[in-house]
Short mmCIF file of C-alpha atoms and ligand atoms in Angstrom, two decimals:
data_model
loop_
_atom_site.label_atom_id
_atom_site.label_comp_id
_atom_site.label_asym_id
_atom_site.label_seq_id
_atom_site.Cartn_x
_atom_site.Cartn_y
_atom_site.Cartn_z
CA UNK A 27 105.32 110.48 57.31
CA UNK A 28 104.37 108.46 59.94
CA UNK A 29 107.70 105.91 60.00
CA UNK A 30 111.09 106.34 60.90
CA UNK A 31 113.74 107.05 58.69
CA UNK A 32 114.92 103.51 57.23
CA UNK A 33 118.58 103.56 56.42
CA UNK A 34 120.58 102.67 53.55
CA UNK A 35 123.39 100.68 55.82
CA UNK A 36 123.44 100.36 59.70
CA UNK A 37 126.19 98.77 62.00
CA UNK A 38 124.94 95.70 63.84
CA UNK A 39 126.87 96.41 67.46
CA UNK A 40 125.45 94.44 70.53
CA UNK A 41 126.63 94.35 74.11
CA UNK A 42 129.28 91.81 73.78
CA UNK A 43 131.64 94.93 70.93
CA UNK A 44 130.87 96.99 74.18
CA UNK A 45 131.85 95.26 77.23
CA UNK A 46 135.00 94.21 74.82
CA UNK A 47 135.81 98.09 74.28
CA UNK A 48 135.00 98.99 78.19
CA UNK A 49 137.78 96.29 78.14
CA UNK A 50 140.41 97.37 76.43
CA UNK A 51 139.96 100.86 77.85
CA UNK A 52 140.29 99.56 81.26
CA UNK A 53 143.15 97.60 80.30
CA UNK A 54 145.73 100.55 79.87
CA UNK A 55 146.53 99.51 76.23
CA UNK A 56 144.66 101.39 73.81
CA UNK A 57 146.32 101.38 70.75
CA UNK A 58 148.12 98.71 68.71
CA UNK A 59 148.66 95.60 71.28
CA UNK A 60 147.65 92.30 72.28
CA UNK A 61 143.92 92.77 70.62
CA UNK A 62 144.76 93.84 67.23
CA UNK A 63 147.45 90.76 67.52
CA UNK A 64 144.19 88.41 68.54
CA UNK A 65 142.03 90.05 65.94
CA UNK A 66 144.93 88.97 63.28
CA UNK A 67 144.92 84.91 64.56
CA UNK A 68 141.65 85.24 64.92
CA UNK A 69 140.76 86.63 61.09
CA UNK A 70 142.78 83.49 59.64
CA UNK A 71 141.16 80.91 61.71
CA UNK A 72 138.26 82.22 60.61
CA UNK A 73 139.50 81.45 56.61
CA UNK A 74 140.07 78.40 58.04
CA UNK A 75 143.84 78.50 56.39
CA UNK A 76 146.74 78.12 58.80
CA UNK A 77 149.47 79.31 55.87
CA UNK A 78 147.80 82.73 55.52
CA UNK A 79 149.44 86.05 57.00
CA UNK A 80 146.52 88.20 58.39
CA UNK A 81 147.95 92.07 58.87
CA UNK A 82 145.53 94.10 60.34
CA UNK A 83 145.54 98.17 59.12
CA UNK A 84 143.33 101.39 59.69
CA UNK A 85 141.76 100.85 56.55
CA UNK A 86 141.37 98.35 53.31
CA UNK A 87 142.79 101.94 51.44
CA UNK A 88 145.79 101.34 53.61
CA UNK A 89 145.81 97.75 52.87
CA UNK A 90 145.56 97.66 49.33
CA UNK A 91 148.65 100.58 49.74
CA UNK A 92 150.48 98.13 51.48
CA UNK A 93 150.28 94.96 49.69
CA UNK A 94 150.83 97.01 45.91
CA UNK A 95 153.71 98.84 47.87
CA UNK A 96 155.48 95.27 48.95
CA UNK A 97 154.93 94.45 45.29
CA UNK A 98 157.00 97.14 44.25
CA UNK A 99 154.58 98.58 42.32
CA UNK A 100 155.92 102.11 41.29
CA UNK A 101 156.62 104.66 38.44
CA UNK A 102 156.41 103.29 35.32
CA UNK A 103 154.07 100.36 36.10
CA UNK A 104 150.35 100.16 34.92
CA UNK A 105 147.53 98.31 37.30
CA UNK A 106 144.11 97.15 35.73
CA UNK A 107 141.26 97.66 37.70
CA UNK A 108 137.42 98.31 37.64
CA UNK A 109 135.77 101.44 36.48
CA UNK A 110 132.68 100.49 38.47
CA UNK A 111 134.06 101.16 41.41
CA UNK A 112 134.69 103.44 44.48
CA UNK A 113 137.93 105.53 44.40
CA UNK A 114 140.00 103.71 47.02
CA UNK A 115 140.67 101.04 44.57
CA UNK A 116 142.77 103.15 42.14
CA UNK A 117 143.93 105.89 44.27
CA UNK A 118 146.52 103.75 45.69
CA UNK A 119 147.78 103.14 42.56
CA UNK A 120 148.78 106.52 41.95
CA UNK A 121 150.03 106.92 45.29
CA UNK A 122 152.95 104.58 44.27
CA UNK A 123 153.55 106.64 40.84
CA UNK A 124 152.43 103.95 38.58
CA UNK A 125 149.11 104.20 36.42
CA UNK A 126 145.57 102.96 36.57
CA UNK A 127 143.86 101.11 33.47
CA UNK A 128 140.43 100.99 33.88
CA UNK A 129 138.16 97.80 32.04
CA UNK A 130 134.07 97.76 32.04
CA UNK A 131 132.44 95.56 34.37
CA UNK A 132 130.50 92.29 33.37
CA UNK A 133 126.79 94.04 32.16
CA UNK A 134 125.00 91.12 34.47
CA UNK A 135 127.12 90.67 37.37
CA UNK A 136 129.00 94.27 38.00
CA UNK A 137 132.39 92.67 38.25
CA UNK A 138 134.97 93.35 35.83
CA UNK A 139 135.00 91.94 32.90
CA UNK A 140 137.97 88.96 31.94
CA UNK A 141 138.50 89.40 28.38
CA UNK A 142 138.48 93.27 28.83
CA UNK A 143 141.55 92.85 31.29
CA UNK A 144 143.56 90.59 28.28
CA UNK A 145 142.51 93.59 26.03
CA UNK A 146 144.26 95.94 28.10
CA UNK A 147 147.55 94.26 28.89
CA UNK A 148 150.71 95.85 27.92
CA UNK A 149 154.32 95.50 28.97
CA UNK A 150 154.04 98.23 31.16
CA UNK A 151 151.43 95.99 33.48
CA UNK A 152 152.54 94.87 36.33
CA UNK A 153 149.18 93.98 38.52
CA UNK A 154 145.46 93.55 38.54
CA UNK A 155 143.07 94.61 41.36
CA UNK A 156 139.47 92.90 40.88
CA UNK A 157 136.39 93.88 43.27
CA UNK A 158 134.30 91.40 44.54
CA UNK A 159 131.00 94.01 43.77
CA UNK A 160 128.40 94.07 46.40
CA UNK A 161 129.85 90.92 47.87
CA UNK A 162 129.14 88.80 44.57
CA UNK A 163 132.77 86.82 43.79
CA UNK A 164 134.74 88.20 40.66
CA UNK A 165 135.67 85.67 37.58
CA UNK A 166 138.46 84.57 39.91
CA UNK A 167 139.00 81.71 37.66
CA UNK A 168 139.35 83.38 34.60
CA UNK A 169 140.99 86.87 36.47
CA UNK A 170 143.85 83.97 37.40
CA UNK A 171 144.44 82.91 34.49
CA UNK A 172 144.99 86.02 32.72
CA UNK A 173 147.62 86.81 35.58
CA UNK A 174 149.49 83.67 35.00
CA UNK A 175 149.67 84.08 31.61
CA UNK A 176 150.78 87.60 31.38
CA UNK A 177 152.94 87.22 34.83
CA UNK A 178 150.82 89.93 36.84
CA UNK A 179 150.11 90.36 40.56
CA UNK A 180 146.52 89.88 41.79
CA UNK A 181 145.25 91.91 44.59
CA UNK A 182 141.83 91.61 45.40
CA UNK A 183 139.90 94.51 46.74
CA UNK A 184 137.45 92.25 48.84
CA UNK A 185 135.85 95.20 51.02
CA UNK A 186 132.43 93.60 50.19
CA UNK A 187 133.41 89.87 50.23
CA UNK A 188 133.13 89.01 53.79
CA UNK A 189 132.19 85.92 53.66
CA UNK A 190 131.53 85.37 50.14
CA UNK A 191 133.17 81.92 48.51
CA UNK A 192 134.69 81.57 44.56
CA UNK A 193 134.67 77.61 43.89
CA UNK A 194 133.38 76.74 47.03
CA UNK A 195 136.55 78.38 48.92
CA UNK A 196 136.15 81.73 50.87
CA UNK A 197 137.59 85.38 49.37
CA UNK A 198 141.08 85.78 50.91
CA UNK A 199 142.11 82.04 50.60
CA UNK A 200 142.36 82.15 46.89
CA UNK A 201 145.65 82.14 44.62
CA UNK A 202 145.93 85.60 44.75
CA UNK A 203 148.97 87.35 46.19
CA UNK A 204 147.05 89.88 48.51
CA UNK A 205 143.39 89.84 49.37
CA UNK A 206 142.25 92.92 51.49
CA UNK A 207 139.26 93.68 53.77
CA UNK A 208 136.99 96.59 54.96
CA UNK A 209 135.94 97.30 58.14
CA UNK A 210 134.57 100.61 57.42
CA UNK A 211 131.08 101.37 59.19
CA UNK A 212 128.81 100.77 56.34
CA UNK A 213 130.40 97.09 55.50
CA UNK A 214 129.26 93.24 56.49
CA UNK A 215 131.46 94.05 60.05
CA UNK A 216 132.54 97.13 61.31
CA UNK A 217 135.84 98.00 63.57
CA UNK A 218 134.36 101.90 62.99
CA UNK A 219 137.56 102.32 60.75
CA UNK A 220 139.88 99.44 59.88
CA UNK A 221 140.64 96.67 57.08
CA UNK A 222 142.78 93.27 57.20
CA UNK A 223 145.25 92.61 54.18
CA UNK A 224 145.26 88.07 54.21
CA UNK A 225 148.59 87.09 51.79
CA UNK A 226 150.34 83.48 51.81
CA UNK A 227 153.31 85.50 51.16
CA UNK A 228 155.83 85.71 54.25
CA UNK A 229 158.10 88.35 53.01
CA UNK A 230 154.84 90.55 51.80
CA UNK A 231 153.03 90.35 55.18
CA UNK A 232 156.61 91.03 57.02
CA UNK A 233 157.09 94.23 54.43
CA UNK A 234 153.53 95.50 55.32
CA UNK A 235 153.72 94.90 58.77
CA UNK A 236 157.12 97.27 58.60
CA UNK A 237 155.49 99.81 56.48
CA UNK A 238 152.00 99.94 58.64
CA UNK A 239 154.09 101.40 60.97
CA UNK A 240 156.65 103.90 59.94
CA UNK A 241 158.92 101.59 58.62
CA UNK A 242 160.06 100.40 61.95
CA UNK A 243 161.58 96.85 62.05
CA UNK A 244 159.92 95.65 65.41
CA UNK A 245 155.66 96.92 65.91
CA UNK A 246 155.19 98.43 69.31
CA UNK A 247 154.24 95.69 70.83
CA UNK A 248 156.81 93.09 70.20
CA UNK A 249 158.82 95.75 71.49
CA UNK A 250 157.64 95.40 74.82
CA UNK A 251 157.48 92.23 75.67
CA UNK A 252 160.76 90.63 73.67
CA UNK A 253 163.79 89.97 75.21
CA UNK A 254 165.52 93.14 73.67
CA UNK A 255 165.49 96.34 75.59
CA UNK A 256 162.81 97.57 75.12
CA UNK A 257 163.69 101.20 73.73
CA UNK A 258 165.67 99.86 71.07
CA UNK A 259 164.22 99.84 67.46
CA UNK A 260 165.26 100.73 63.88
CA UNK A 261 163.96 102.16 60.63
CA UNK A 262 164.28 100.58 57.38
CA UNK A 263 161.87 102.66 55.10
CA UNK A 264 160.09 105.72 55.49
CA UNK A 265 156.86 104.09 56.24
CA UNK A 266 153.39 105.05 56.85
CA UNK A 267 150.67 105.26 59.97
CA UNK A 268 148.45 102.14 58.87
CA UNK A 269 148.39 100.21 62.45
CA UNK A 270 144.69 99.07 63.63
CA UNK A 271 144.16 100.03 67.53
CA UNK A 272 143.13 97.76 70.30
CA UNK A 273 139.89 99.59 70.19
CA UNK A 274 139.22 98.87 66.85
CA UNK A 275 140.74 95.53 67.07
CA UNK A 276 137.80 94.94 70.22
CA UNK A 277 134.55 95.97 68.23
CA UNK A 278 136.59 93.51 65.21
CA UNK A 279 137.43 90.31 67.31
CA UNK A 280 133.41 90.79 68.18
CA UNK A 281 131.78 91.41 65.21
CA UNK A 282 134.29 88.41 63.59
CA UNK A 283 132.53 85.73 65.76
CA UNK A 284 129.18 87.16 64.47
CA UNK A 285 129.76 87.54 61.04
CA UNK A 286 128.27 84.48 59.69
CA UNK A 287 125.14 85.48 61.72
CA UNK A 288 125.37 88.51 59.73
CA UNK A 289 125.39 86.95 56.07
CA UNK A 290 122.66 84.78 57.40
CA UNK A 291 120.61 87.47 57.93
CA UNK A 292 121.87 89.48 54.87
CA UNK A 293 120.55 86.43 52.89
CA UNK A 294 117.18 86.39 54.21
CA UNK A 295 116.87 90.20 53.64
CA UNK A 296 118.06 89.14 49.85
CA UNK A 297 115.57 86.28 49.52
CA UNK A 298 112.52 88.42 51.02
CA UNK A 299 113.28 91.17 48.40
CA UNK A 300 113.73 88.99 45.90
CA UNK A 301 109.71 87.71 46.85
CA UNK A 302 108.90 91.37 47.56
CA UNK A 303 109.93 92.96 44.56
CA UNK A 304 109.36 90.37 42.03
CA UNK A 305 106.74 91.79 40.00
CA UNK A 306 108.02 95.46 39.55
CA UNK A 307 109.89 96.76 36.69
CA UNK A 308 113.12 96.34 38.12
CA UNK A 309 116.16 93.89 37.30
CA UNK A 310 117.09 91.81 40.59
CA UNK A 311 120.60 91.06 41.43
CA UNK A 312 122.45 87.94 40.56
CA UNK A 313 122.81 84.78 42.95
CA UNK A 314 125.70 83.42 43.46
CA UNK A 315 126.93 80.34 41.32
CA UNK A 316 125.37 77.14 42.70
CA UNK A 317 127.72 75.98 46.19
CA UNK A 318 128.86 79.81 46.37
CA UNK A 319 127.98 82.18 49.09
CA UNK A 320 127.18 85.86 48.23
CA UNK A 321 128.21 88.23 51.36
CA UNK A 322 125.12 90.51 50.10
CA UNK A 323 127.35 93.85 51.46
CA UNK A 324 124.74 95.41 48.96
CA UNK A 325 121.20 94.71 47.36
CA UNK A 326 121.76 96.51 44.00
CA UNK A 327 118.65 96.40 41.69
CA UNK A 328 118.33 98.65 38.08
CA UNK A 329 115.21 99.74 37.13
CA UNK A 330 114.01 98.18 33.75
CA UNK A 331 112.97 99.05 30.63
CA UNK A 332 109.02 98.87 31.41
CA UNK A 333 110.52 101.75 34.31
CA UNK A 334 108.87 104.44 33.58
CA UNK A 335 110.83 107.24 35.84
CA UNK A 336 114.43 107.89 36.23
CA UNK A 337 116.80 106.73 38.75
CA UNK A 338 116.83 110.11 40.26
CA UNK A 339 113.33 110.20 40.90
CA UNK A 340 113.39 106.89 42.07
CA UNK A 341 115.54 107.64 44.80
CA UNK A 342 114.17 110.95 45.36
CA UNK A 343 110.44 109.50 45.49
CA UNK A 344 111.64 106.69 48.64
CA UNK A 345 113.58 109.17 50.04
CA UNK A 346 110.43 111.31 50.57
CA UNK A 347 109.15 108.60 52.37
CA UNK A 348 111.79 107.76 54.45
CA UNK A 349 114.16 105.30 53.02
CA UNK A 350 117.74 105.95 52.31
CA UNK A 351 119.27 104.57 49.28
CA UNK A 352 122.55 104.76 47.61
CA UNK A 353 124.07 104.45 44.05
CA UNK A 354 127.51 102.33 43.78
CA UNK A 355 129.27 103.13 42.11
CA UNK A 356 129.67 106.64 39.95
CA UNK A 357 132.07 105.00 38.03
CA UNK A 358 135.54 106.08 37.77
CA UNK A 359 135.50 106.84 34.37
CA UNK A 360 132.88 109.84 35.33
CA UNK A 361 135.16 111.25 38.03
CA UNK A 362 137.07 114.57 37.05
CA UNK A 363 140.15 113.33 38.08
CA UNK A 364 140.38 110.04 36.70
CA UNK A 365 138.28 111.18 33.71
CA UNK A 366 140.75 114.25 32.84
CA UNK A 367 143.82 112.19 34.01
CA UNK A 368 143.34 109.12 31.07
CA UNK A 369 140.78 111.20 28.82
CA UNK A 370 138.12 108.26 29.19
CA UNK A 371 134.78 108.31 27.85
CA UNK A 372 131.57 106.83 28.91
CA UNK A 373 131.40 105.12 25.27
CA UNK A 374 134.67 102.94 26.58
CA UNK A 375 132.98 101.68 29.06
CA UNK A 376 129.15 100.91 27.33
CA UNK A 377 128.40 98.22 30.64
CA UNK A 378 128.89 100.19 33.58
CA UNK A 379 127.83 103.67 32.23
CA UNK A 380 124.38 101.79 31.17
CA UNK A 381 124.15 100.15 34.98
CA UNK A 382 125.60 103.46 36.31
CA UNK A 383 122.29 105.15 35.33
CA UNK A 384 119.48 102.19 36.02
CA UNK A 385 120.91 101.47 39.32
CA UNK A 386 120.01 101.99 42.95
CA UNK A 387 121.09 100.66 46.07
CA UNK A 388 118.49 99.38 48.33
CA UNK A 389 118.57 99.43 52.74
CA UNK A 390 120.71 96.06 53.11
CA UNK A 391 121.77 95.39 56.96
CA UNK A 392 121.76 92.25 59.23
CA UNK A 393 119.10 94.24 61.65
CA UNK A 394 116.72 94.74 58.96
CA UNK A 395 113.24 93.27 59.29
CA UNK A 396 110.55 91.30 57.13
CA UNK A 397 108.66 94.28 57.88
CA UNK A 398 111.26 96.81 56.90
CA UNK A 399 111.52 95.05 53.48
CA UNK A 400 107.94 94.75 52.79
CA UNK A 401 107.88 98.78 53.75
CA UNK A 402 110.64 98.84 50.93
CA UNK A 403 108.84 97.36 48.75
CA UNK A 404 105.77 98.68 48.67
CA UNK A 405 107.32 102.26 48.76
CA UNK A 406 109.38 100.96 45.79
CA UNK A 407 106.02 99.79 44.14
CA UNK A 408 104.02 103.45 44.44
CA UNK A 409 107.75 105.25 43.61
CA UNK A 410 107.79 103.16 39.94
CA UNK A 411 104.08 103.25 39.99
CA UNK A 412 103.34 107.18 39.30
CA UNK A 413 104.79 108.38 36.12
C1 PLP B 19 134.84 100.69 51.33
C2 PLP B 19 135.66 100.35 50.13
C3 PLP B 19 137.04 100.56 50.09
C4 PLP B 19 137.79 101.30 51.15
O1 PLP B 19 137.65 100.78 52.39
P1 PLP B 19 138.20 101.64 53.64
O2 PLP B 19 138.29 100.64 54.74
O3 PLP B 19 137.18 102.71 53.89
O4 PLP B 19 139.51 102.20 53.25
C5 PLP B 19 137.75 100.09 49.00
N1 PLP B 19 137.13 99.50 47.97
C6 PLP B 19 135.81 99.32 47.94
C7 PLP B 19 135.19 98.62 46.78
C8 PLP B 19 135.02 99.77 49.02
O5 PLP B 19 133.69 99.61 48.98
#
């Protein structure tokens, strides 16, 4: 093996998320402050909305937490979500006592399916949490109008969806009533650890900005600069430890002013593929509808019917050669917990347990190269190629 080891996901970090870190390290104020404050302004001037509330957290898990949590989202209540999905999505649910229903995804797209949320609605429902798969915009339309019909929340788990668009308008300036980002390393811009929950709600934002921070009516950093003294502060709630620090905030007011760069790049790495891998046995990912923009977080492809190995082997056989790839999601429905918990079936959920075990996650970064995709491809070629 004469290459390097090509990566599933890599962070795109340049000098300018550097000197900004040196920065705040220099500064004296390394945790939440005037940064993760900027990083806020600057997230909702990037949606281009001046009546959203940007709250930035530790992590979208904590975000979603939040927003269900100022809700009030608790025992007794049911959430719908997506089975084809990772576990940070429902988790939350459960951390709030209520219950997760899980609906099959959309065979072509991923994303969950609108008609199998109606199916699902009881009295008990109180909320519904699409995912915006790989960076590819839910039904948002149709996952709307269930919700007004049926009176239910929408949050949207948008960890992929920076910047992706529904109708021409970008994730997180939707009619939802929470929309909440990922900054995790392996996503379309990286604080290292961190997420932003984007409402139009005032009293939601000001409940999560409380509970991000142990329920404390004041964050640290109004504290010391308003005109109160400046050791005074009370509790309202027993609250959590969900506050983004200035060194996160840094790498994220950097990689913010890049990230259209980013899905730029991520589109060219789409489009190439799409050339590169056209005439293998393997089902290419959706485009976005016509005026939408895909974020391309991930390049998912399922191996056809004329495939004649296994997605294991697949993976196995460009792993050999150096190239990382990943499988998102093994669906919910297939986890012991949430399997045992609900007693689900892979025959309740015929979509995503059929792309479950065709599909494969291909290297997608902003730093990847023509050359790197070609070396994809061609590895992807001789992988499908011997029997
Ligand atoms: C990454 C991810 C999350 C969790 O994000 P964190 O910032 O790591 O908490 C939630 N949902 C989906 C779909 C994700 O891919």
């Amino acid at each position: 093996m004469s290459d390097s080891f090509l990566p599933f996901a890599l962070p795109d970090i340049g000098d300018d998320e550097i000197a900004e870190v040196v920065d705040t390290l220099k500064s004296g104020w390394v945790t939440t402050g005037p940064k993760a404050k900027r990083f806020e302004s600057d997230f909702a001037a990037f949606l281009g909305d001046r009546d959203l509330h940007c709250v930035a957290v530790n992590s979208a898990t904590a975000g979603l937490h939040l927003a269900l949590e100022a809700l009030g989202i608790g025992p007794g209540d049911e959430v719908i979500t997506t089975t084809h999905t990772f576990t940070a999505t429902a988790e939350v649910v459960r951390y709030l006592g209520a219950d997760v229903r899980l609906v099959d995804i959309d065979a072509r797209t991923f994303n969950i399916d609108p008609a199998g949320i109606e199916a699902v609605v009881t009295q008990r429902t109180k909320a519904i949490i699409p995912v915006h798969y790989g960076g590819l915009a839910a039904d948002m339309p149709a996952i709307l109008d269930v919700a007004r019909r049926h009176d239910l929340k929408v949050v949207e788990d948008a960890a992929h969806a920076l910047p992706t668009t529904s109708g021409g308008a970008l994730i997180g300036t939707l009619d939802s009533d929470a929309t909440v980002f990922s900054f995790y390393a392996n996503k379309t811009m990286t604080t290292g650890e961190g997420g932003m929950l984007v409402t139009r709600n005032a009293s939601l934002a000001e409940r999560a900005r409380v509970m991000r921070l142990h329920g404390i009516s004041r964050d640290a950093f109004d504290r010391f600069t308003a005109k109160v003294p400046s050791w005074y502060y009370e509790i309202i709630a027993p609250g959590f430890k969900y506050n983004l620090t200035d060194i996160a905030a840094a790498l994220g007011l950097q990689q913010l002013r890049k990230v259209r760069l980013f899905q730029q790049s991520r589109q060219r790495i789409a489009a190439a593929y799409r050339g590169a891998l056209a005439s293998l046995p393997l089902v290419l990912p959706p485009e976005p509808l016509p005026g939408d923009m895909h974020s391309w977080h991930l390049f998912v492809v399922r191996l056809g019917d004329a495939a004649t190995i296994g997605r294991d082997a697949f993976i196995e056989r460009m792993f050999a050669v150096g190239i990382g790839c990943s499988v998102h999601y093994v669906p919910l429905h297939l986890q012991p917990y949430w399997r045992d918990r609900y007693g689900l079936t892979p025959e309740q959920f015929p979509a995503s347990q059929r792309a479950y075990e065709r599909l494969v996650s291909l290297p997608m970064y902003s730093r990847m190269s023509e050359a790197d995709v070609a070396r994809v491809a061609t590895a992807a070629q001789a992988a499908l190629a011997g029997a």
